[in-house]
DNA sequence: CTGAAAGCGCTTACAG
DNA sequence: CTGAAAGCGCTTACAG
């Protein structure tokens, strides 16, 4: 008898292990936490007792002692948005490598909820926060009063106010548009202008797009920049329809993200417009859906795995003592992934 | 001065609130936890103190007292799989309505990791578990030794051994295939047979598919059932290619999930096979990607919002006292969503 | 290298 | 309806 959990109905505690091993709880604690100064024989004895009792540390008690909970929060707009889902999956995996557990908060990109997240919604519970804000601006973030370590995903906040990991949105978008210009397109539209506060990333991507036009000596037509409410497929579909209905439709479109681009492809399909024959389409994010699209979607691929890894890594260093110290900024690479939506079937 | 957290650098505790309000900690605890028997005046005084000190209960302490942590775990194979990402988003939202926080575990569908999840990976930390196993069978699940409340998503386990929420996979798949037969297709293939332990859901869906064939008096050709390793786009694409290469290709395909179907659509696109003209395609899950596909994907839509809601609801009742009691089973509805991949462009 | 003691912030019986 | 006390399981100085 006696495998798995304590038969007694009660789970074994540090004290039980100590008794069985014939040492003090302090020593057990030392062994469990991997401290160095424990005699090998003692360590072995303790480990045997731990195994026998199937002892597992109680994270609540540990965290209560001012120790850490081992939990970090990831706050994103919505897991139903593939980019954030993929990112979340990678963050959970990266966290696991460091024995951290991830709890998810969905903000819906709403200012109120993001404010709550930033001001310590999970204080006491989490050791740190990885936050991808949409509605909050640099000022909001810099004014944060909670002192839980935080790593920001996305645009640069006021320099020095928080650790953050980002891609060079301007450069990446510029490459995407330049790619189409290089293929001979001269009326390159953009889908994704936003008028709300959520527009920082959008703004930078559209800026890169315009830079590419300017660098190529092409005019920037205001009517070739389509605004959207959100960055979802439906918005892209609607925006594409409007562009097609304009007097001089574009021969290429840069979309602020892949979801918009997939929506745009859908409209083009419905209207029987050849892609890339008459309109070349590119997105941003490199979500899985784009890879198997028909046609497959040309996009800019940020290194999501590295974004997740760096975010968790930055947080981990904060948890391991360096709680204070200058804010760090990590710029993660990206690469243009040309596929059929700009190259045609030859792309395969 | 004095907004947000305690200036003193230390967050206010129950004791601080009690002192400020001039009551005992017990009373503060009562107010904070919404107990009834507190004099209105006392309650008001306490609430004022709570607000003034910006007091927030420490979940670790609460959980340590044998109380609850307010945290539940959601264990799914991988958030990068859209179905699970959408489900996770809905679970997080449903949990929030009940003031529960969701922590995510990714099992990768690996037996070892699922076993760890089932046997109490998060004991002490979580109040309950919502688990979508892939590799574990009914025996594994029934043999679970950990007593943390658990709600299973997916197939029926050994009746009575655990709460679970599921859709009627057999009936749903049958409808999907019957739909194509009703449209005059007679060589309806299936993609998604699995030979590993992860096959329970797959098995039921293919069973429903065969039932539809049989009910229509159609033969079940073994060569029209394509096996796959996983349920991802790439698997669907490969399987579709094999089916097309067979001597008598199908005129319709039922795929075990939407990801397989999207992969199949990709192969059909690459080979220039008209959909649904020459091959009608249907999937299962109703993930967002299918809705905007080109063509849009006919699928079976389980009521995901309800799955998430019921799962959290079942768990919540276990946390609110009914920790023991007979296992409950909730069957969630589904509906066939015919789209262009079977109906053609007229579907719009 | 190891032990005994205090205390983290809360809740839960137990009295009044 | 409210209070004083014990204790949840751990870690952290402080001694030895």
XYZ file of C-alpha atoms (C1' of nucleotides) in Angstrom:
728
model
C 0.000 0.000 0.000
C 0.920 3.617 -0.166
C 1.758 5.010 -3.516
C 0.907 8.519 -4.596
C -0.542 11.011 -2.159
C -0.587 10.482 1.584
C -3.102 7.814 2.457
C -3.954 9.668 5.621
C -6.014 11.945 3.447
C -3.747 14.814 4.345
C -0.848 15.719 2.164
C 2.567 15.486 3.735
C 4.140 18.744 4.869
C 7.665 19.834 5.495
C 7.306 18.753 9.091
C 6.371 15.216 8.151
C 9.354 14.960 5.889
C 11.592 16.336 8.615
C 10.322 13.811 11.114
C 10.788 10.904 8.750
C 14.255 12.023 7.747
C 15.190 12.832 11.312
C 16.216 16.399 10.609
C 14.753 19.846 11.163
C 12.334 21.484 8.798
C 14.992 24.020 8.005
C 17.165 21.301 6.564
C 14.339 19.890 4.522
C 13.603 23.342 3.233
C 17.248 23.718 2.285
C 17.264 20.493 0.363
C 13.968 21.149 -1.381
C 15.159 24.558 -2.461
C 18.460 23.262 -3.664
C 20.687 25.170 -1.281
C 24.294 24.177 -1.399
C 25.383 23.753 2.170
C 23.805 20.465 3.051
C 25.836 17.360 3.820
C 25.416 14.824 1.006
C 24.257 12.111 3.373
C 21.654 14.408 4.899
C 20.486 15.488 1.496
C 20.038 11.898 0.382
C 18.095 11.042 3.497
C 15.797 13.999 3.005
C 15.273 13.227 -0.634
C 14.281 9.712 0.222
C 11.750 10.967 2.715
C 10.405 13.467 0.186
C 9.920 10.686 -2.321
C 8.376 8.312 0.154
C 5.852 10.864 1.353
C 5.288 12.240 -2.120
C 5.890 15.619 -0.610
C 5.142 18.722 -2.682
C 5.841 22.202 -1.447
C 2.816 24.369 -0.889
C 3.257 27.399 -3.124
C 0.834 29.464 -1.065
C 2.873 29.045 2.076
C 6.039 29.760 0.216
C 4.634 32.868 -1.321
C 3.244 34.022 2.001
C 6.695 33.979 3.539
C 7.671 36.766 1.228
C 9.059 34.159 -1.028
C 7.783 33.833 -4.526
C 4.665 32.252 -5.835
C 6.262 30.977 -8.992
C 3.348 32.422 -10.899
C 3.532 35.085 -13.550
C 0.632 36.669 -15.342
C 0.360 37.153 -19.066
C -2.087 39.878 -19.978
C -3.162 39.985 -23.604
C -6.221 41.350 -25.377
C -7.817 38.045 -26.317
C -6.684 34.471 -26.779
C -9.067 34.113 -29.675
C -6.746 36.314 -31.676
C -4.277 33.845 -33.182
C -1.229 36.013 -32.682
C -1.836 36.233 -28.952
C -2.771 32.588 -28.706
C 0.466 31.569 -30.371
C 2.404 33.969 -28.196
C 0.678 32.690 -25.062
C 1.538 29.129 -25.964
C 5.173 30.089 -26.336
C 5.206 32.079 -23.110
C 3.720 29.158 -21.204
C 6.388 26.892 -22.663
C 9.220 29.315 -21.926
C 7.959 29.833 -18.402
C 7.813 26.138 -17.781
C 11.491 25.844 -18.564
C 12.097 28.131 -15.625
C 9.570 26.389 -13.404
C 7.190 29.294 -13.673
C 3.460 28.974 -14.067
C 1.487 31.309 -16.284
C -1.900 32.715 -15.528
C -3.802 34.482 -18.252
C -5.647 37.767 -18.124
C -7.659 38.934 -21.090
C -8.091 42.665 -21.319
C -10.138 42.816 -24.478
C -7.882 45.741 -25.257
C -10.126 47.833 -23.019
C -8.532 50.750 -21.294
C -10.256 50.153 -17.978
C -9.145 46.567 -17.777
C -5.645 47.314 -18.911
C -5.411 49.969 -16.250
C -6.434 47.437 -13.658
C -3.830 44.975 -14.876
C -1.110 47.601 -14.755
C -2.046 48.813 -11.313
C -1.733 45.485 -9.623
C -4.814 43.395 -10.288
C -2.841 40.329 -9.251
C -0.677 41.776 -6.533
C 0.327 39.190 -3.949
C -0.471 36.413 -6.314
C 2.025 36.874 -9.083
C 5.749 37.405 -9.068
C 5.713 39.265 -12.329
C 3.702 40.370 -15.308
C 4.115 40.132 -19.056
C 1.809 42.664 -20.566
C 0.773 43.390 -24.109
C -1.221 46.606 -23.840
C -3.379 47.927 -26.600
C -5.227 50.879 -25.170
C -2.652 52.160 -22.732
C -0.124 54.730 -23.802
C 3.410 55.364 -22.603
C 2.188 57.859 -19.995
C -0.253 55.393 -18.464
C 2.409 52.762 -18.254
C 5.050 55.065 -16.867
C 2.629 56.246 -14.181
C 2.106 52.748 -12.886
C 2.173 52.600 -9.105
C 2.374 48.866 -8.565
C 5.894 47.567 -8.174
C 5.422 44.023 -9.429
C 8.094 43.447 -12.069
C 6.606 43.931 -15.505
C 7.798 43.251 -19.021
C 6.003 45.028 -21.810
C 5.425 43.489 -25.199
C 5.115 45.828 -28.097
C 6.097 49.385 -28.523
C 8.681 51.271 -26.601
C 7.245 52.972 -23.557
C 8.792 56.111 -22.219
C 12.421 55.052 -22.374
C 13.656 53.620 -19.137
C 10.307 53.134 -17.463
C 9.914 49.398 -17.974
C 11.558 46.371 -19.483
C 10.223 45.627 -22.879
C 10.537 43.381 -25.882
C 9.567 44.604 -29.318
C 10.114 44.194 -33.000
C 11.078 47.024 -35.290
C 7.633 47.597 -36.696
C 8.673 50.461 -38.909
C 11.492 48.584 -40.596
C 9.457 45.422 -40.921
C 6.510 47.160 -42.535
C 8.847 49.067 -44.810
C 10.316 45.815 -46.063
C 6.887 44.378 -46.721
C 5.830 47.292 -48.868
C 9.210 47.615 -50.548
C 8.895 43.973 -51.523
C 5.749 44.697 -53.505
C 7.188 47.806 -55.048
C 10.115 45.679 -56.123
C 7.632 43.447 -57.879
C 6.417 46.379 -59.899
C 3.410 47.502 -57.897
C 2.926 51.220 -57.741
C -0.445 51.698 -56.107
C 0.207 50.061 -52.790
C -2.646 50.609 -50.370
C -2.580 50.045 -46.631
C -5.264 48.637 -44.378
C -5.069 49.266 -40.683
C -5.072 52.934 -39.731
C -6.571 53.356 -36.282
C -7.902 56.450 -34.719
C -8.129 55.262 -31.155
C -5.447 55.045 -28.533
C -4.787 51.466 -29.546
C -2.987 52.773 -32.544
C 0.667 52.801 -31.554
C 1.653 49.598 -33.288
C -0.654 50.409 -36.167
C 0.881 53.839 -36.466
C 4.411 52.491 -36.696
C 3.526 49.858 -39.245
C 1.788 52.358 -41.471
C 4.715 54.698 -41.039
C 7.049 52.018 -42.353
C 4.708 51.466 -45.249
C 4.775 55.153 -46.161
C 8.535 55.279 -45.837
C 8.818 52.530 -48.419
C 6.601 54.468 -50.805
C 8.549 57.643 -50.294
C 11.884 55.921 -50.691
C 10.683 54.546 -53.998
C 9.627 58.021 -55.081
C 5.974 57.017 -55.021
C 3.232 59.365 -53.826
C 1.296 58.570 -50.655
C -2.359 58.741 -51.586
C -4.566 59.379 -48.591
C -7.393 57.419 -50.188
C -5.171 54.368 -50.304
C -4.948 54.190 -46.524
C -7.968 52.406 -45.104
C -8.917 52.860 -41.466
C -10.281 50.016 -39.360
C -11.916 49.722 -35.970
C -10.142 46.585 -34.911
C -7.515 44.273 -36.319
C -9.798 41.377 -37.131
C -10.697 39.530 -40.323
C -14.022 41.296 -40.704
C -12.330 44.689 -40.580
C -9.889 43.657 -43.264
C -12.689 42.339 -45.451
C -14.666 45.576 -45.187
C -11.660 47.776 -45.755
C -10.657 45.813 -48.845
C -14.144 46.205 -50.255
C -13.934 49.954 -49.830
C -10.560 50.069 -51.532
C -11.867 48.049 -54.472
C -14.794 50.409 -54.794
C -12.576 53.470 -54.983
C -12.041 55.143 -58.353
C -8.515 53.886 -58.688
C -8.162 50.589 -56.846
C -4.727 49.536 -55.614
C -2.586 46.847 -57.182
C -1.169 45.856 -53.815
C -2.191 46.065 -50.165
C -0.176 46.101 -46.998
C -2.243 45.010 -43.996
C -1.421 45.905 -40.417
C -1.657 42.259 -39.442
C -2.397 38.849 -40.907
C -5.980 38.809 -39.722
C -6.736 41.943 -41.711
C -4.935 40.396 -44.656
C -6.959 37.195 -44.442
C -10.110 39.281 -44.402
C -8.858 41.178 -47.423
C -8.116 37.923 -49.255
C -11.626 36.823 -48.531
C -13.116 39.926 -50.157
C -10.837 39.547 -53.152
C -11.947 35.945 -53.499
C -15.605 36.897 -53.291
C -15.193 39.494 -55.969
C -13.165 37.230 -58.162
C -10.134 39.494 -58.073
C -6.982 37.564 -58.843
C -4.303 37.434 -56.158
C -1.587 38.355 -56.709
C -2.413 38.905 -60.387
C -4.425 42.063 -59.869
C -3.773 42.715 -56.203
C -0.776 41.552 -54.178
C -1.436 41.161 -50.459
C 0.892 41.151 -47.470
C 0.245 40.926 -43.763
C 2.166 41.016 -40.519
C 2.624 38.468 -37.694
C 3.048 35.206 -39.572
C 0.214 33.386 -37.873
C -0.336 29.762 -38.827
C -3.512 30.477 -40.741
C -1.624 32.487 -43.327
C 0.786 29.707 -44.115
C -1.939 27.420 -45.382
C -4.074 30.109 -46.920
C -5.249 29.911 -50.498
C -3.189 31.664 -51.621
C -0.655 31.448 -48.832
C -0.024 34.822 -47.280
C 3.118 36.887 -47.639
C 3.873 38.351 -44.256
C 6.434 39.714 -41.866
C 7.411 37.142 -39.271
C 8.481 38.492 -35.923
C 10.464 35.932 -33.973
C 7.629 34.996 -31.647
C 9.518 32.265 -29.911
C 12.241 34.708 -29.048
C 9.758 37.373 -27.968
C 8.283 34.892 -25.512
C 11.668 33.637 -24.394
C 13.113 37.095 -23.841
C 10.040 38.307 -22.014
C 10.164 35.415 -19.603
C 13.931 35.796 -19.340
C 13.760 39.489 -18.498
C 11.134 38.791 -15.894
C 13.156 35.935 -14.434
C 16.164 38.166 -13.839
C 13.926 40.602 -11.996
C 12.673 37.816 -9.813
C 16.187 36.628 -9.113
C 17.257 39.673 -7.235
C 17.703 42.347 -9.846
C 14.293 43.689 -8.938
C 15.476 47.210 -9.471
C 17.908 48.420 -12.043
C 17.556 50.237 -15.316
C 14.809 49.218 -17.678
C 16.021 47.054 -20.488
C 14.919 46.996 -24.068
C 15.240 44.023 -26.353
C 14.636 44.324 -30.026
C 13.691 41.032 -31.579
C 14.396 40.237 -35.201
C 11.887 39.764 -37.978
C 12.000 38.535 -41.515
C 9.903 38.981 -44.587
C 8.264 35.742 -45.684
C 7.235 36.056 -49.323
C 4.499 33.639 -50.276
C 1.888 33.212 -52.963
C -0.172 36.282 -52.139
C 2.574 38.392 -53.661
C 4.663 35.941 -55.667
C 1.945 33.791 -57.135
C 1.867 30.033 -57.406
C 5.519 29.991 -58.365
C 6.203 30.608 -54.697
C 5.748 27.008 -53.830
C -0.703 62.382 -0.768
C -1.790 58.834 -0.408
C -3.511 57.314 -3.335
C -2.989 53.748 -4.497
C -0.888 51.338 -2.458
C 0.344 52.066 1.040
C 2.987 54.748 0.919
C 4.867 52.968 3.637
C 6.083 50.644 0.930
C 4.204 47.815 2.557
C 0.758 46.869 1.366
C -2.024 47.175 3.885
C -3.122 43.967 5.570
C -6.276 42.931 7.299
C -4.817 44.151 10.564
C -4.253 47.652 9.248
C -7.801 47.835 8.028
C -9.062 46.565 11.376
C -7.084 49.184 13.258
C -8.288 52.009 11.032
C -11.894 50.873 11.232
C -11.660 50.198 14.945
C -12.828 46.592 14.708
C -11.237 43.171 14.922
C -9.673 41.430 11.976
C -12.446 38.896 12.140
C -14.967 41.561 11.335
C -12.925 42.881 8.470
C -12.612 39.376 7.148
C -16.368 38.996 7.398
C -16.989 42.149 5.451
C -14.407 41.417 2.815
C -15.849 37.965 2.276
C -19.376 39.232 2.105
C -20.744 37.429 5.117
C -24.203 38.460 6.115
C -24.137 39.014 9.827
C -22.368 42.320 10.042
C -24.059 45.470 11.294
C -24.563 47.895 8.407
C -22.742 50.684 10.195
C -19.789 48.415 10.927
C -19.744 47.218 7.366
C -19.686 50.747 6.054
C -16.878 51.716 8.371
C -14.829 48.738 7.285
C -15.472 49.369 3.626
C -14.284 52.918 4.020
C -11.090 51.705 5.619
C -10.589 49.131 2.897
C -10.926 51.794 0.265
C -8.696 54.262 2.040
C -5.913 51.745 2.486
C -6.466 50.222 -0.936
C -6.524 46.904 0.803
C -6.436 43.729 -1.279
C -6.690 40.303 0.240
C -3.634 38.136 -0.111
C -4.723 35.034 -1.984
C -1.772 33.022 -0.712
C -2.730 33.564 2.882
C -6.318 32.807 2.139
C -5.448 29.628 0.352
C -3.071 28.595 3.114
C -5.890 28.720 5.659
C -7.499 25.858 3.894
C -9.531 28.375 2.063
C -9.415 28.541 -1.678
C -6.853 30.055 -3.954
C -9.386 31.222 -6.484
C -7.203 29.664 -9.160
C -8.204 26.906 -11.516
C -6.001 25.239 -14.068
C -6.894 24.617 -17.665
C -4.847 21.832 -19.194
C -4.959 21.592 -22.968
C -2.606 20.133 -25.554
C -1.393 23.391 -27.074
C -2.633 26.956 -27.285
C -1.285 27.180 -30.788
C -4.108 24.926 -31.879
C -6.936 27.362 -32.624
C -9.666 25.230 -31.120
C -7.914 25.135 -27.767
C -6.977 28.779 -27.961
C -10.585 29.765 -28.554
C -11.710 27.459 -25.806
C -9.106 28.841 -23.421
C -10.228 32.368 -24.139
C -13.790 31.417 -23.316
C -12.793 29.552 -20.176
C -10.805 32.534 -18.935
C -13.811 34.758 -19.569
C -16.259 32.384 -17.895
C -13.945 31.991 -14.925
C -13.647 35.714 -14.523
C -17.388 36.002 -14.115
C -17.019 33.818 -11.061
C -13.953 35.624 -9.809
C -11.742 32.714 -10.702
C -8.336 32.988 -12.255
C -7.132 30.568 -14.893
C -3.670 29.163 -15.163
C -2.703 27.284 -18.292
C -0.885 24.006 -18.620
C 0.107 22.704 -22.021
C 0.465 18.965 -22.235
C 1.414 18.679 -25.863
C -0.949 15.749 -25.806
C 1.898 13.735 -24.299
C 0.949 10.882 -22.052
C 3.622 11.614 -19.463
C 2.581 15.211 -19.059
C -1.098 14.429 -19.001
C -0.453 11.875 -16.310
C 1.319 14.518 -14.270
C -1.565 16.942 -14.711
C -4.090 14.329 -13.639
C -2.110 13.242 -10.624
C -1.892 16.641 -9.039
C 0.799 18.677 -10.726
C -0.736 21.788 -9.222
C -1.975 20.476 -5.922
C -2.116 23.163 -3.244
C -2.119 25.848 -5.849
C -5.354 25.287 -7.681
C -8.889 24.768 -6.476
C -9.858 22.778 -9.504
C -8.870 21.564 -12.930
C -10.435 21.653 -16.372
C -8.708 19.065 -18.429
C -8.825 18.203 -22.087
C -6.836 14.980 -22.320
C -5.627 13.538 -25.572
C -3.408 10.624 -24.690
C -5.081 9.456 -21.512
C -7.799 6.860 -21.666
C -10.775 6.277 -19.382
C -8.779 3.889 -17.195
C -6.006 6.393 -16.603
C -8.485 9.057 -15.673
C -10.546 6.824 -13.431
C -7.404 5.734 -11.600
C -6.519 9.287 -10.681
C -5.406 9.567 -7.079
C -5.449 13.318 -6.623
C -8.677 14.649 -5.195
C -8.644 18.138 -6.662
C -12.012 18.639 -8.361
C -11.672 18.009 -12.072
C -13.905 18.568 -15.060
C -13.059 16.677 -18.193
C -13.578 18.080 -21.644
C -14.178 15.634 -24.411
C -15.207 12.068 -24.379
C -17.047 10.270 -21.687
C -14.744 8.677 -19.165
C -15.794 5.613 -17.319
C -19.307 6.699 -16.352
C -19.446 8.230 -12.937
C -15.755 8.749 -12.429
C -15.555 12.457 -13.180
C -17.601 15.450 -14.204
C -17.400 16.061 -17.877
C -18.672 18.181 -20.715
C -18.817 16.843 -24.215
C -20.503 17.117 -27.560
C -22.105 14.213 -29.328
C -19.273 13.567 -31.717
C -20.951 10.632 -33.386
C -24.169 12.460 -34.175
C -22.347 15.603 -35.247
C -20.055 13.784 -37.631
C -22.978 11.813 -38.989
C -24.767 15.025 -39.824
C -21.744 16.418 -41.581
C -21.402 13.412 -43.836
C -25.144 13.057 -44.357
C -25.157 16.663 -45.515
C -22.784 15.849 -48.352
C -24.627 12.688 -49.245
C -27.753 14.805 -49.410
C -25.963 16.952 -51.948
C -25.447 13.943 -54.137
C -21.946 12.876 -53.142
C -21.392 9.153 -53.020
C -17.702 8.717 -52.508
C -17.280 10.473 -49.211
C -13.806 9.994 -47.798
C -12.702 10.694 -44.249
C -9.451 12.159 -43.016
C -8.455 11.662 -39.424
C -8.137 8.033 -38.385
C -5.643 7.741 -35.566
C -3.837 4.706 -34.387
C -2.519 6.033 -31.123
C -4.225 6.342 -27.785
C -5.205 9.880 -28.674
C -7.843 8.487 -30.902
C -11.012 8.514 -28.820
C -12.520 11.654 -30.294
C -11.233 10.711 -33.707
C -12.755 7.293 -33.380
C -16.191 8.659 -32.549
C -16.166 11.180 -35.336
C -15.201 8.590 -37.896
C -17.834 6.301 -36.479
C -20.485 8.944 -37.088
C -19.178 9.370 -40.595
C -19.498 5.652 -41.299
C -22.970 5.567 -39.818
C -24.069 8.222 -42.271
C -22.705 6.177 -45.163
C -24.390 3.035 -43.951
C -27.687 4.781 -43.336
C -27.589 6.012 -46.901
C -26.913 2.527 -48.136
C -23.436 3.480 -49.265
C -20.451 1.148 -48.894
C -17.623 2.043 -46.527
C -14.435 1.824 -48.555
C -11.390 1.277 -46.393
C -9.225 3.158 -48.866
C -11.384 6.208 -48.394
C -10.396 6.541 -44.748
C -7.086 8.346 -44.409
C -5.044 8.026 -41.249
C -3.089 10.932 -39.795
C -0.472 11.344 -37.079
C -1.842 14.538 -35.636
C -4.799 16.802 -36.248
C -2.884 19.665 -37.835
C -3.047 21.380 -41.218
C -0.010 19.589 -42.539
C -1.561 16.220 -41.772
C -4.726 17.171 -43.598
C -2.771 18.367 -46.593
C -0.786 15.137 -46.847
C -3.811 12.927 -46.370
C -5.747 14.788 -49.045
C -2.872 14.333 -51.459
C -2.914 10.599 -50.849
C -6.647 10.438 -51.418
C -6.346 12.343 -54.675
C -3.659 9.964 -55.813
C -5.803 6.924 -55.215
C -7.375 5.117 -58.175
C -10.841 6.391 -57.428
C -10.614 9.754 -55.680
C -13.494 10.856 -53.463
C -16.037 13.495 -54.374
C -16.327 14.631 -50.763
C -14.190 14.536 -47.635
C -15.119 14.630 -43.989
C -12.221 15.821 -41.841
C -11.865 15.067 -38.147
C -11.353 18.728 -37.426
C -11.122 22.084 -39.187
C -7.343 22.142 -39.175
C -7.241 18.930 -41.190
C -9.885 20.383 -43.493
C -7.912 23.572 -44.027
C -4.906 21.472 -44.906
C -7.022 19.471 -47.313
C -8.330 22.673 -48.924
C -4.760 23.777 -49.381
C -3.843 20.613 -51.271
C -6.963 20.887 -53.431
C -6.028 24.468 -54.229
C -2.491 23.512 -55.139
C -3.703 20.812 -57.469
C -6.340 23.004 -58.981
C -9.179 20.768 -57.873
C -12.399 22.689 -57.695
C -14.124 22.938 -54.288
C -16.866 22.000 -53.927
C -17.242 21.309 -57.641
C -15.159 18.184 -57.672
C -14.611 17.650 -53.956
C -16.831 18.915 -51.147
C -15.031 19.431 -47.852
C -16.318 19.565 -44.284
C -14.513 19.917 -40.985
C -15.317 19.958 -37.307
C -14.875 22.614 -34.571
C -15.899 25.813 -36.331
C -12.684 27.662 -35.692
C -12.476 31.250 -36.897
C -10.065 30.456 -39.695
C -12.662 28.356 -41.472
C -15.208 31.128 -41.558
C -13.030 33.347 -43.713
C -11.454 30.605 -45.726
C -11.486 30.657 -49.505
C -13.790 28.866 -49.852
C -15.318 29.198 -46.428
C -15.400 25.895 -44.621
C -18.485 23.837 -43.909
C -18.132 22.498 -40.417
C -19.800 21.229 -37.292
C -19.946 23.902 -34.616
C -19.896 22.679 -31.052
C -21.185 25.322 -28.683
C -17.763 26.326 -27.398
C -19.026 29.139 -25.261
C -21.315 26.735 -23.511
C -18.613 24.110 -23.156
C -16.456 26.668 -21.388
C -19.326 27.978 -19.305
C -20.518 24.558 -18.189
C -17.003 23.394 -17.395
C -16.383 26.378 -15.162
C -19.873 26.035 -13.721
C -19.429 22.376 -12.826
C -16.135 23.153 -11.205
C -17.615 26.071 -9.298
C -20.275 23.900 -7.700
C -17.553 21.506 -6.575
C -15.701 24.377 -4.985
C -18.841 25.601 -3.265
C -19.240 22.638 -1.024
C -20.474 19.875 -3.275
C -16.935 18.548 -3.427
C -18.210 15.026 -3.410
C -21.330 13.702 -5.062
C -21.986 11.767 -8.218
C -20.107 12.699 -11.355
C -22.169 14.745 -13.734
C -22.233 14.687 -17.476
C -23.287 17.553 -19.650
C -23.848 17.118 -23.319
C -23.468 20.348 -25.209
C -25.264 21.021 -28.443
C -23.755 21.377 -31.891
C -24.979 22.454 -35.261
C -23.952 21.896 -38.812
C -22.763 25.087 -40.466
C -22.925 24.632 -44.233
C -20.644 26.991 -46.095
C -19.002 27.306 -49.476
C -16.776 24.249 -49.233
C -19.868 22.113 -49.735
C -22.491 24.505 -51.064
C -20.383 26.573 -53.397
C -20.406 30.318 -53.812
C -24.186 30.368 -53.592
C -23.680 29.874 -49.893
C -23.013 33.511 -49.334
C 26.362 22.485 8.377
C 21.921 22.245 11.389
C 18.164 23.594 14.812
C 14.392 26.318 17.414
C 11.529 30.280 16.937
C 9.060 33.880 14.927
C 6.025 35.459 11.534
C 4.021 35.979 6.535
C -1.764 37.331 6.176
C -5.427 35.185 6.478
C -9.640 31.940 8.260
C -11.754 29.098 11.358
C -13.735 27.314 15.446
C -14.687 28.983 20.022
C -16.332 32.281 23.269
C -18.914 36.017 24.604
C -23.137 40.513 15.986
C -17.968 40.797 17.453
C -13.332 39.548 19.595
C -8.915 36.889 20.973
C -6.319 32.899 19.740
C -4.586 29.211 17.185
C -2.722 27.545 13.062
C -2.404 26.841 7.724
C 3.001 25.440 5.610
C 6.554 27.562 4.692
C 11.122 30.831 4.952
C 14.102 33.768 7.158
C 17.216 35.684 10.357
C 19.513 34.174 14.478
C 22.098 30.952 17.186
C 24.956 27.259 17.732
